[in-house]
Tab-separated table of C-alpha atoms in Angstrom:
chain	number	residue	atom	x	y	z
V	623	MET	CA	97.990	-0.258	81.047
V	624	LYS	CA	100.404	1.410	82.168
V	625	LYS	CA	101.267	5.497	80.484
V	626	ILE	CA	103.639	5.701	78.086
V	627	ASN	CA	103.804	9.391	77.301
V	628	LEU	CA	102.867	12.439	78.119
V	629	ILE	CA	102.554	14.445	75.476
V	630	ILE	CA	101.084	17.664	74.103
V	631	LEU	CA	99.029	17.371	71.848
V	632	SER	CA	99.538	20.298	69.311
V	633	LEU	CA	96.650	18.691	66.949
V	634	ILE	CA	94.008	19.243	69.126
V	635	GLY	CA	90.676	21.291	67.794
V	636	ALA	CA	89.210	22.623	70.979
V	637	MET	CA	86.011	23.045	70.823
V	638	ALA	CA	85.893	26.136	73.379
V	639	VAL	CA	81.714	25.479	74.405
V	640	HIS	CA	79.201	23.435	75.095
V	641	ALA	CA	77.949	22.261	71.607
V	642	GLN	CA	73.592	23.504	72.159
V	643	ASP	CA	71.618	21.595	70.006
V	644	TYR	CA	68.222	21.406	69.695
V	645	ASN	CA	67.255	20.354	73.384
V	646	ASP	CA	68.335	23.403	74.762
V	647	ALA	CA	66.130	24.999	72.389
V	648	LEU	CA	62.817	23.146	73.477
V	649	LEU	CA	64.079	23.304	76.826
V	650	TYR	CA	63.590	27.040	76.968
V	651	SER	CA	61.026	27.324	74.694
V	652	GLN	CA	58.092	24.870	76.437
V	653	SER	CA	55.464	26.301	79.184
V	654	PHE	CA	53.909	24.473	81.574
V	655	SER	CA	51.899	27.146	83.313
V	656	GLU	CA	51.660	26.777	86.776
V	657	GLY	CA	49.286	28.903	89.387
V	658	ASP	CA	47.430	29.234	92.378
V	659	ALA	CA	46.039	26.378	93.643
V	660	ARG	CA	42.339	26.942	92.014
V	661	PHE	CA	44.236	26.850	88.023
V	662	MET	CA	46.223	24.134	89.152
V	663	ALA	CA	43.015	21.729	90.152
V	664	MET	CA	41.362	22.525	87.130
V	665	GLY	CA	43.710	21.504	85.211
V	666	GLY	CA	44.949	24.566	83.823
V	667	ALA	CA	41.485	25.285	81.802
V	668	LEU	CA	40.540	28.945	83.013
V	669	SER	CA	40.989	31.041	79.514
V	670	SER	CA	37.592	30.811	78.542
V	671	LEU	CA	36.099	31.107	82.504
V	672	GLY	CA	38.524	34.080	84.080
V	673	GLY	CA	38.722	35.890	87.280
V	674	ASN	CA	42.233	34.090	88.031
V	675	ILE	CA	45.952	35.169	88.492
V	676	GLY	CA	46.836	32.037	87.322
V	677	ALA	CA	45.011	31.938	83.504
V	678	MET	CA	46.448	35.630	83.590
V	679	SER	CA	49.826	33.765	82.205
V	680	VAL	CA	46.937	31.664	79.607
V	681	ASN	CA	44.536	34.002	79.137
V	682	PRO	CA	45.141	38.035	79.698
V	683	ALA	CA	41.368	38.708	79.666
V	684	SER	CA	41.149	36.776	82.572
V	685	SER	CA	41.902	39.853	84.548
V	686	ALA	CA	38.085	41.699	83.220
V	687	VAL	CA	36.160	39.165	84.613
V	688	PHE	CA	36.740	39.876	88.224
V	689	LYS	CA	34.444	41.867	89.833
V	690	LYS	CA	36.477	42.615	92.775
V	691	SER	CA	40.345	43.430	93.789
V	692	VAL	CA	41.722	40.737	94.782
V	693	ILE	CA	45.563	39.276	95.994
V	694	GLU	CA	46.861	36.037	96.888
V	695	PHE	CA	49.645	33.670	97.904
V	696	SER	CA	50.408	30.835	96.368
V	697	PRO	CA	52.984	28.535	99.069
V	698	THR	CA	53.503	24.530	97.109
V	699	TYR	CA	55.457	21.887	98.062
V	700	ILE	CA	56.286	19.386	95.156
V	701	TYR	CA	57.947	15.965	95.397
V	702	THR	CA	59.399	14.222	92.431
V	703	LYS	CA	60.255	10.560	92.139
V	704	SER	CA	61.785	9.192	88.598
V	705	GLU	CA	61.755	5.738	88.084
V	706	ASN	CA	64.475	5.076	86.005
V	707	HIS	CA	65.401	1.777	83.442
V	708	TYR	CA	68.899	1.306	82.083
V	709	LEU	CA	70.986	-1.721	83.523
V	710	GLY	CA	68.262	-1.845	85.742
V	711	TYR	CA	65.676	-0.377	87.554
V	712	ASP	CA	66.525	2.993	89.521
V	713	LYS	CA	64.802	5.288	91.443
V	714	ALA	CA	65.605	8.164	92.728
V	715	PHE	CA	63.839	11.603	95.102
V	716	THR	CA	63.801	15.275	94.988
V	717	SER	CA	61.243	17.141	97.122
V	718	LEU	CA	61.007	21.210	97.759
V	719	LEU	CA	58.784	24.309	98.737
V	720	LYS	CA	58.635	26.845	96.353
V	721	VAL	CA	56.063	30.119	95.736
V	722	PRO	CA	55.049	28.909	92.385
V	723	SER	CA	52.330	31.893	92.185
V	724	PHE	CA	51.428	35.051	93.399
V	725	GLY	CA	49.704	38.215	92.063
V	726	LEU	CA	47.193	40.571	92.413
V	727	VAL	CA	44.515	42.464	90.966
V	728	GLY	CA	42.743	45.360	91.194
V	729	TYR	CA	39.475	46.717	89.999
V	730	LYS	CA	37.619	49.358	88.499
V	731	ALA	CA	33.914	49.600	88.268
V	732	LEU	CA	32.792	52.442	85.763
V	733	LYS	CA	29.270	54.094	84.475
V	734	ALA	CA	28.576	52.572	81.102
V	735	ASN	CA	29.324	55.361	78.405
V	736	ASP	CA	30.171	55.053	74.491
V	737	VAL	CA	31.728	52.127	74.537
V	738	PHE	CA	29.941	50.797	77.008
V	739	ILE	CA	32.953	49.724	78.986
V	740	SER	CA	31.849	48.976	82.429
V	741	GLY	CA	35.309	48.280	84.119
V	742	LEU	CA	38.936	48.309	83.850
V	743	SER	CA	41.854	45.795	85.733
V	744	PHE	CA	45.191	45.979	86.938
V	745	GLY	CA	47.363	42.980	87.490
V	746	PHE	CA	50.338	42.016	88.548
V	747	ALA	CA	52.066	38.224	88.525
V	748	LEU	CA	54.574	35.880	89.178
V	749	ASN	CA	54.046	32.731	87.784
V	750	SER	CA	56.333	29.507	87.578
V	751	GLN	CA	55.977	28.465	83.125
V	752	ASN	CA	58.626	25.108	84.041
V	753	ARG	CA	59.984	23.163	86.745
V	754	TYR	CA	63.670	21.175	85.968
V	755	SER	CA	64.337	19.680	89.809
V	756	GLU	CA	64.913	16.507	89.100
V	757	THR	CA	67.106	13.176	90.115
V	758	ILE	CA	67.781	11.032	87.902
V	759	ASP	CA	70.011	7.369	88.553
V	760	TYR	CA	71.041	4.583	86.126
V	761	THR	CA	73.054	1.775	87.388
V	762	GLY	CA	74.632	-1.717	86.916
V	763	ILE	CA	77.234	-3.578	85.267
V	764	ASN	CA	77.552	-2.971	81.975
V	765	ASN	CA	79.147	-5.935	79.418
V	766	ASN	CA	78.635	-4.652	76.245
V	767	SER	CA	80.302	-0.640	76.547
V	768	SER	CA	82.383	1.461	78.293
V	769	LEU	CA	82.123	5.553	78.121
V	770	THR	CA	85.933	5.232	77.505
V	771	ASP	CA	85.158	3.934	73.726
V	772	ASP	CA	83.457	7.315	73.224
V	773	PHE	CA	87.023	8.436	74.302
V	774	VAL	CA	88.570	5.578	72.195
V	775	ARG	CA	86.853	6.250	69.146
V	776	MET	CA	87.413	9.997	68.594
V	777	ALA	CA	91.048	9.969	69.623
V	778	ASN	CA	91.403	7.231	66.959
V	779	ALA	CA	90.343	9.099	64.061
V	780	ASN	CA	91.849	12.539	65.444
V	781	LYS	CA	89.194	14.258	66.362
V	782	TRP	CA	89.579	15.905	69.708
V	783	ASP	CA	87.585	17.804	72.686
V	784	ASP	CA	89.445	19.083	74.832
V	785	GLN	CA	86.101	19.130	77.513
V	786	TYR	CA	85.812	15.473	76.554
V	787	ASN	CA	88.074	12.521	75.397
V	788	THR	CA	91.599	14.963	76.184
V	789	LEU	CA	90.544	15.380	79.877
V	790	ALA	CA	90.902	11.489	79.554
V	791	TYR	CA	93.770	11.297	78.058
V	792	ASN	CA	95.250	13.990	80.450
V	793	SER	CA	93.748	11.940	83.786
V	794	TYR	CA	95.536	8.600	81.531
V	795	VAL	CA	92.305	7.006	81.522
V	796	ILE	CA	93.529	5.898	77.595
V	797	ASP	CA	97.049	5.645	76.290
V	798	TYR	CA	98.863	6.083	72.743
V	799	ALA	CA	100.798	3.020	72.051
V	800	LYS	CA	103.227	4.734	69.384
V	801	THR	CA	104.092	1.017	67.940
V	802	VAL	CA	100.980	0.463	66.985
V	803	ASP	CA	99.821	3.944	66.540
V	804	THR	CA	96.694	3.639	68.136
V	805	TYR	CA	95.102	4.593	71.195
V	806	PHE	CA	92.875	2.039	73.939
V	807	SER	CA	92.098	2.213	77.389
V	808	ASP	CA	91.487	-0.875	80.011
V	809	PHE	CA	88.483	-1.694	77.975
V	810	ILE	CA	90.064	-2.326	74.793
V	811	ASP	CA	92.976	-3.398	74.001
V	812	SER	CA	95.977	-1.720	71.586
V	813	LEU	CA	94.804	-4.907	69.653
V	814	GLY	CA	91.460	-4.261	69.672
V	815	ASN	CA	90.836	-7.080	72.648
V	816	LYS	CA	87.476	-6.436	73.978
V	817	SER	CA	86.972	-6.321	77.814
V	818	TYR	CA	83.691	-4.813	79.946
V	819	GLY	CA	82.437	-5.534	83.517
V	820	GLU	CA	82.835	-2.376	85.020
V	821	PHE	CA	80.474	-0.755	87.573
V	822	GLN	CA	78.347	2.044	86.051
V	823	ASP	CA	76.491	5.094	88.058
V	824	PHE	CA	75.218	7.203	86.316
V	825	THR	CA	73.357	10.338	87.955
V	826	ILE	CA	71.601	13.689	86.453
V	827	GLU	CA	71.042	15.966	88.829
V	828	ARG	CA	68.820	19.164	87.898
V	829	ASP	CA	67.722	22.043	89.457
V	830	GLY	CA	65.911	25.427	88.827
V	831	ALA	CA	62.710	26.654	86.858
V	832	LYS	CA	61.372	29.674	84.431
V	833	ARG	CA	58.848	32.315	86.404
V	834	GLU	CA	56.814	34.952	84.276
V	835	ILE	CA	56.444	38.133	85.860
V	836	LEU	CA	53.632	39.756	84.027
V	837	PHE	CA	51.451	43.716	84.137
V	838	ASN	CA	48.828	43.134	83.114
V	839	LEU	CA	46.014	45.431	81.649
V	840	GLY	CA	41.945	44.170	81.528
V	841	VAL	CA	38.739	46.051	79.812
V	842	ASP	CA	35.327	44.545	80.400
V	843	PHE	CA	33.191	45.910	77.543
V	844	SER	CA	29.254	45.616	79.515
V	845	GLU	CA	30.200	41.732	80.688
V	846	TYR	CA	29.780	40.764	76.840
V	847	VAL	CA	33.189	40.835	75.507
V	848	PHE	CA	36.595	41.188	77.512
V	849	PHE	CA	39.911	42.089	76.784
V	850	GLY	CA	43.403	41.850	78.345
V	851	ALA	CA	47.187	42.155	77.480
V	852	ASN	CA	50.240	41.350	79.372
V	853	LEU	CA	53.970	42.627	79.101
V	854	SER	CA	55.557	39.337	80.333
V	855	PHE	CA	58.577	39.144	81.933
V	856	SER	CA	60.892	35.659	81.281
V	857	ASN	CA	63.550	34.805	84.065
V	858	PHE	CA	64.402	30.890	84.219
V	859	TYR	CA	67.737	29.776	86.255
V	860	TYR	CA	68.437	25.927	85.251
V	861	SER	CA	71.359	23.790	87.009
V	862	GLU	CA	72.024	20.118	86.188
V	863	THR	CA	74.852	18.546	86.872
V	864	LYS	CA	75.615	14.669	85.089
V	865	PHE	CA	78.285	12.064	86.986
V	866	LEU	CA	78.787	9.362	85.113
V	867	THR	CA	81.336	6.864	87.713
V	868	GLU	CA	82.205	3.479	85.795
V	869	LYS	CA	84.636	1.393	88.686
V	870	ASP	CA	86.679	-2.197	88.460
V	871	LYS	CA	84.261	-3.335	91.284
V	872	ALA	CA	85.045	-6.883	90.291
V	873	GLY	CA	88.851	-6.083	90.568
V	874	THR	CA	90.043	-7.400	87.277
V	875	LYS	CA	91.672	-5.073	86.185
V	876	ASP	CA	95.380	-4.125	86.796
V	877	PHE	CA	95.676	-0.547	86.342
V	878	LEU	CA	91.718	1.134	85.916
V	879	ASP	CA	90.476	1.658	89.750
V	880	GLU	CA	87.597	4.195	88.735
V	881	PHE	CA	86.808	7.227	87.170
V	882	THR	CA	84.238	9.511	87.234
V	883	TYR	CA	83.518	12.419	84.531
V	884	SER	CA	80.985	14.963	85.689
V	885	THR	CA	80.051	18.323	83.816
V	886	LYS	CA	78.431	20.532	85.509
V	887	ARG	CA	76.276	23.593	83.220
V	888	GLU	CA	74.555	26.560	84.710
V	889	VAL	CA	72.163	28.920	82.780
V	890	GLU	CA	70.474	32.139	83.315
V	891	GLY	CA	67.926	33.453	80.984
V	892	THR	CA	65.659	36.358	80.727
V	893	GLY	CA	63.206	37.608	77.498
V	894	ILE	CA	60.662	39.478	77.214
V	895	GLY	CA	57.023	39.446	75.109
V	896	GLY	CA	53.291	40.438	74.967
V	897	LYS	CA	49.841	38.329	75.072
V	898	PHE	CA	46.794	39.311	74.409
V	899	GLY	CA	43.268	37.845	74.768
V	900	ILE	CA	39.715	38.036	74.811
V	901	ILE	CA	36.685	36.258	75.846
V	902	ALA	CA	33.769	36.516	75.076
V	903	ARG	CA	29.960	35.646	76.557
V	904	PRO	CA	27.433	35.193	72.946
V	905	ILE	CA	24.912	33.466	75.940
V	906	GLU	CA	24.448	33.711	79.276
V	907	TYR	CA	25.983	29.962	79.570
V	908	ILE	CA	28.805	29.704	76.951
V	909	ARG	CA	32.105	31.589	77.129
V	910	ILE	CA	34.174	31.623	74.466
V	911	GLY	CA	38.151	32.502	74.278
V	912	GLY	CA	41.472	33.116	72.249
V	913	ALA	CA	44.840	34.152	73.269
V	914	ILE	CA	48.665	34.878	71.341
V	915	HIS	CA	51.596	34.744	72.686
V	916	THR	CA	54.191	36.485	70.893
V	917	PRO	CA	57.479	35.251	69.550
V	918	VAL	CA	60.367	35.856	72.419
V	919	ILE	CA	63.973	35.976	72.567
V	920	ASN	CA	65.798	34.618	74.888
V	921	ASN	CA	68.907	36.223	76.039
V	922	ILE	CA	71.476	33.567	77.333
V	923	ASN	CA	74.382	33.343	79.966
V	924	GLU	CA	75.818	29.175	80.529
V	925	ASP	CA	78.658	28.315	82.359
V	926	CYS	CA	79.365	24.254	81.941
V	927	ASP	CA	82.318	22.733	84.327
V	928	PHE	CA	83.763	19.381	82.670
V	929	VAL	CA	86.052	17.391	84.832
V	930	MET	CA	87.922	14.252	85.012
V	931	ASN	CA	89.124	12.049	88.420
V	932	ALA	CA	90.221	9.250	88.188
V	933	SER	CA	92.217	6.282	90.618
V	934	TYR	CA	94.417	3.545	89.240
V	935	ASP	CA	96.068	0.157	91.162
V	936	GLN	CA	99.588	1.289	90.118
V	937	ALA	CA	101.659	4.308	89.915
V	938	ILE	CA	101.030	6.667	86.565
V	939	ASN	CA	104.084	8.806	87.032
V	940	THR	CA	107.923	8.962	88.592
V	941	GLU	CA	106.318	10.206	91.428
V	942	GLY	CA	103.935	7.435	92.457
V	943	ALA	CA	100.730	9.439	91.776
V	944	THR	CA	97.793	6.485	91.936
V	945	THR	CA	95.197	9.042	91.014
V	946	ALA	CA	94.821	11.815	88.233
V	947	LYS	CA	92.757	15.285	87.502
V	948	ASP	CA	92.255	17.196	84.784
V	949	ALA	CA	89.180	19.944	84.339
V	950	LYS	CA	87.984	22.513	81.328
V	951	TYR	CA	85.587	25.123	82.268
V	952	THR	CA	84.018	27.304	79.601
V	953	THR	CA	81.736	30.483	79.016
V	954	PHE	CA	78.601	31.188	76.450
V	955	ASP	CA	76.711	33.477	75.990
V	956	TYR	CA	73.891	33.199	72.822
V	957	LYS	CA	69.541	33.750	71.958
V	958	VAL	CA	66.942	31.014	71.991
V	959	GLY	CA	64.128	31.978	69.776
V	960	GLN	CA	60.702	31.089	71.119
V	961	PRO	CA	57.753	31.041	69.359
V	962	ALA	CA	54.675	31.812	69.479
V	963	LYS	CA	51.526	30.096	71.219
V	964	PHE	CA	47.997	29.550	70.277
V	965	VAL	CA	45.093	29.444	72.561
V	966	GLY	CA	41.723	28.578	72.120
V	967	SER	CA	39.148	27.904	74.849
V	968	LEU	CA	35.509	27.414	76.406
V	969	GLY	CA	33.435	27.119	78.700
V	970	PHE	CA	30.487	26.223	79.764
V	971	VAL	CA	28.929	28.113	83.114
V	972	TYR	CA	25.603	27.835	85.234
V	973	LYS	CA	23.915	29.716	87.731
V	974	ASN	CA	27.172	30.110	89.243
V	975	VAL	CA	27.382	26.753	90.499
V	976	VAL	CA	29.080	24.658	87.552
V	977	ASN	CA	31.769	25.751	85.673
V	978	ILE	CA	33.614	24.233	83.102
V	979	GLY	CA	36.001	24.729	81.002
V	980	VAL	CA	38.443	23.186	77.787
V	981	ASP	CA	41.603	24.621	76.502
V	982	LEU	CA	43.979	23.970	73.011
V	983	GLU	CA	46.937	24.858	72.618
V	984	THR	CA	49.124	25.103	69.714
V	985	MET	CA	52.759	25.393	69.212
V	986	ASN	CA	55.619	25.233	66.306
V	987	TYR	CA	58.959	23.657	67.838
V	988	GLU	CA	60.148	23.482	64.536
V	989	ASN	CA	60.100	27.431	64.781
V	990	CYS	CA	62.574	27.973	67.646
V	991	GLU	CA	66.133	29.277	66.476
V	992	LEU	CA	69.180	29.077	68.303
V	993	ARG	CA	71.134	32.568	67.042
V	994	SER	CA	75.055	33.677	68.146
V	995	ASP	CA	77.485	36.210	67.203
V	996	LEU	CA	80.072	33.415	68.071
V	997	GLN	CA	79.738	30.550	66.016
V	998	SER	CA	77.580	29.530	63.226
V	999	MET	CA	74.628	27.789	64.855
V	1000	THR	CA	73.382	25.896	60.826
V	1001	ASP	CA	73.732	23.231	62.345
V	1002	PRO	CA	71.851	22.483	65.678
V	1003	ASN	CA	69.186	24.495	64.121
V	1004	LYS	CA	69.083	22.261	61.205
V	1005	GLN	CA	68.310	19.833	64.112
V	1006	ILE	CA	65.640	21.867	65.091
V	1007	THR	CA	64.224	21.036	62.143
V	1008	ASP	CA	64.412	17.500	61.552
V	1009	GLU	CA	63.875	16.783	64.759
V	1010	LEU	CA	61.210	18.644	66.591
V	1011	GLN	CA	57.524	19.672	65.528
V	1012	LYS	CA	54.002	21.147	66.127
V	1013	VAL	CA	52.325	20.261	68.778
V	1014	THR	CA	48.490	20.617	70.728
V	1015	ASN	CA	48.112	20.532	74.392
V	1016	LEU	CA	44.328	19.508	75.289
V	1017	LYS	CA	43.260	20.767	79.148
V	1018	CYS	CA	39.859	20.643	80.828
V	1019	GLY	CA	39.043	20.864	84.301
V	1020	GLY	CA	35.481	21.997	85.783
V	1021	GLU	CA	33.852	23.271	89.217
V	1022	PHE	CA	31.170	22.579	91.939
V	1023	ARG	CA	29.776	24.989	93.968
V	1024	TYR	CA	28.338	23.873	97.133
V	1025	GLY	CA	27.491	27.075	99.423
V	1026	PRO	CA	30.625	28.001	100.134
V	1027	PHE	CA	32.711	25.341	99.378
V	1028	THR	CA	33.756	23.918	95.914
V	1029	PHE	CA	34.541	21.234	94.065
V	1030	ARG	CA	37.733	20.646	91.967
V	1031	ALA	CA	39.026	18.281	88.848
V	1032	GLY	CA	41.039	18.551	85.783
V	1033	TYR	CA	43.152	16.593	83.038
V	1034	GLY	CA	46.047	17.766	80.776
V	1035	MET	CA	47.547	15.623	78.122
V	1036	TYR	CA	50.648	17.341	76.607
V	1037	GLY	CA	51.386	17.020	72.991
V	1038	ASN	CA	54.709	15.118	71.986
V	1039	PRO	CA	57.163	17.751	70.975
V	1040	TYR	CA	59.965	14.804	68.983
V	1041	LYS	CA	58.937	13.537	65.591
V	1042	ASN	CA	61.298	10.940	66.453
V	1043	ILE	CA	61.122	9.324	69.809
V	1044	LYS	CA	57.869	8.891	71.550
V	1045	VAL	CA	57.046	10.776	74.625
V	1046	THR	CA	54.129	11.059	76.175
V	1047	HIS	CA	53.563	14.335	79.183
V	1048	ASN	CA	49.904	14.047	81.038
V	1049	THR	CA	48.088	15.580	84.691
V	1050	TYR	CA	45.706	14.930	86.992
V	1051	SER	CA	44.349	17.178	89.380
V	1052	ALA	CA	41.715	17.608	91.965
V	1053	GLY	CA	41.155	20.530	94.756
V	1054	LEU	CA	38.916	22.110	97.611
V	1055	GLY	CA	37.764	25.773	98.173
V	1056	LEU	CA	36.666	27.712	100.245
V	1057	ALA	CA	35.517	31.048	99.631
V	1058	THR	CA	33.842	33.796	101.285
V	1059	ASN	CA	32.422	38.021	100.765
V	1060	THR	CA	35.961	38.870	102.143
V	1061	PHE	CA	38.597	35.638	101.202
V	1062	TYR	CA	38.392	32.278	100.016
V	1063	TYR	CA	41.050	29.085	100.840
V	1064	ASP	CA	41.524	26.649	98.118
V	1065	MET	CA	43.614	23.762	98.386
V	1066	ALA	CA	44.761	21.654	94.920
V	1067	TRP	CA	46.917	18.135	94.390
V	1068	MET	CA	48.183	18.402	90.855
V	1069	ARG	CA	50.131	14.984	89.801
V	1070	SER	CA	52.322	15.174	86.210
V	1071	VAL	CA	53.555	12.520	84.561
V	1072	SER	CA	56.241	12.812	81.979
V	1073	GLU	CA	58.700	10.396	80.016
V	1074	GLN	CA	62.318	11.112	78.514
V	1075	TYR	CA	65.063	9.798	77.228
V	1076	ASN	CA	68.583	10.561	78.044
V	1077	THR	CA	71.587	9.987	75.914
V	1078	LEU	CA	74.401	8.251	78.290
V	1079	TYR	CA	77.031	8.896	75.989
V	1080	THR	CA	78.436	6.955	72.435
V	1081	ASN	CA	79.924	3.376	72.092
V	1082	LEU	CA	83.178	2.135	69.782
V	1083	ALA	CA	80.595	1.758	66.684
V	1084	GLY	CA	79.402	5.516	67.162
V	1085	LYS	CA	76.129	4.593	68.356
V	1086	ASP	CA	73.726	6.391	71.334
V	1087	VAL	CA	73.711	4.849	74.095
V	1088	THR	CA	70.680	6.171	75.922
V	1089	ALA	CA	68.077	5.313	78.627
V	1090	ASN	CA	65.086	6.098	79.357
V	1091	SER	CA	62.912	8.019	82.494
V	1092	LYS	CA	59.949	7.748	83.834
V	1093	ILE	CA	59.088	11.786	86.142
V	1094	LYS	CA	56.342	11.628	88.260
V	1095	ARG	CA	56.283	14.997	89.714
V	1096	ASP	CA	53.110	15.803	92.421
V	1097	TYR	CA	52.060	19.290	93.784
V	1098	ILE	CA	50.558	20.211	97.046
V	1099	MET	CA	49.145	23.249	96.998
V	1100	PHE	CA	47.848	26.176	99.165
V	1101	THR	CA	46.298	29.661	98.369
V	1102	LEU	CA	44.691	31.965	100.629
V	1103	GLY	CA	43.507	34.593	98.646
V	1104	ILE	CA	42.036	38.188	100.305
V	1105	LYS	CA	39.067	40.035	98.628
V	1106	PHE	CA	39.061	44.712	98.681
């Protein structure tokens, strides 16, 4: 294929921003709370038991259960493995050292009065709510389609996107045959004949986290009812880089050697919301908890880079160049409405020896909303209604104390947020603790196993080419706490 004529496309319908969709709304609304080692070891099922800084993010009444002031710090090693299925089987790994949980609670005992308030607590905590770090890699020989098919399909339909197929045209990856009035590539010629067999390497690198900074007030009503409220500030950073490389490893193409289309998104966001919770002790051994998390409007700033790099076996212009590059850079501000969450919990306590907790959370992702002052969000919000649904999350955990030692285990099962895609997300955890009157030291391991589907591109028939991955994330966490 030779570049016939590089012209200025006067009819290009430039799309100035990355197209938001229901996946963006879900990404910034989902929460999988990370707390200290005790919280993680028990699968996060501490909403009815309380007395835990991590649990303050789920049920604010947790702080009112404390009988001493505490401060704690929780360094964590996180190892993520992706098992990827596309044209074959691939694996990828990432690891990092973080502090997902830090906090303190100040407790003050009060004398009984007319409203029977026996204690007040004031808390501050930094707890992670979601983790984005992972690497995914799909490789193999594709004998059925190419990313260039999508470039050609859109061009022949006179649909131009200056973040996408326009870059391919300006970088000589697709061309125009004036004699037959059609666009073509090295994989589909001007007569529609197809010739595939290229090597594909599709890599996704994600990083970042969603965090919550909370200020908490807890009230103890004579150890029968505990009430708590949070003022919560959420902030998150999300980075996603995608590389799709197609290479003529077999040397069957006379013109194209290889090209890489890459996109990079960097997202920063903030939001503010409230949480209210209660824990009741109707009888000595039973704890009943409930909490409401208010909706949150997250303010999002997104920067995107779109780059096409290509190399050729022949000269592509009169200067004799054999490489080409084109790029587009955009920025966009918008809002994501995060729906309310409701938490119900039940706990069993036996003589401070055995603790068992069960949490049930519900959240309706159909109520997510995208807003923008610059463009209509009608279509993305319709996608949200059509593609997302209400979820119910179940978390359970228990601990057994023997002298100064505590043994813990937990399990979590998170609901599928998609109506038309079947995915699972489960957690498994265990831990060990050592406590005295003045300090505590806890260790925990938790494995999170989830599934995801990634759309790589659209083929010539306009159908999505997808791949699936299983993400296994292991946490090894240590918490050092001091009581005073």
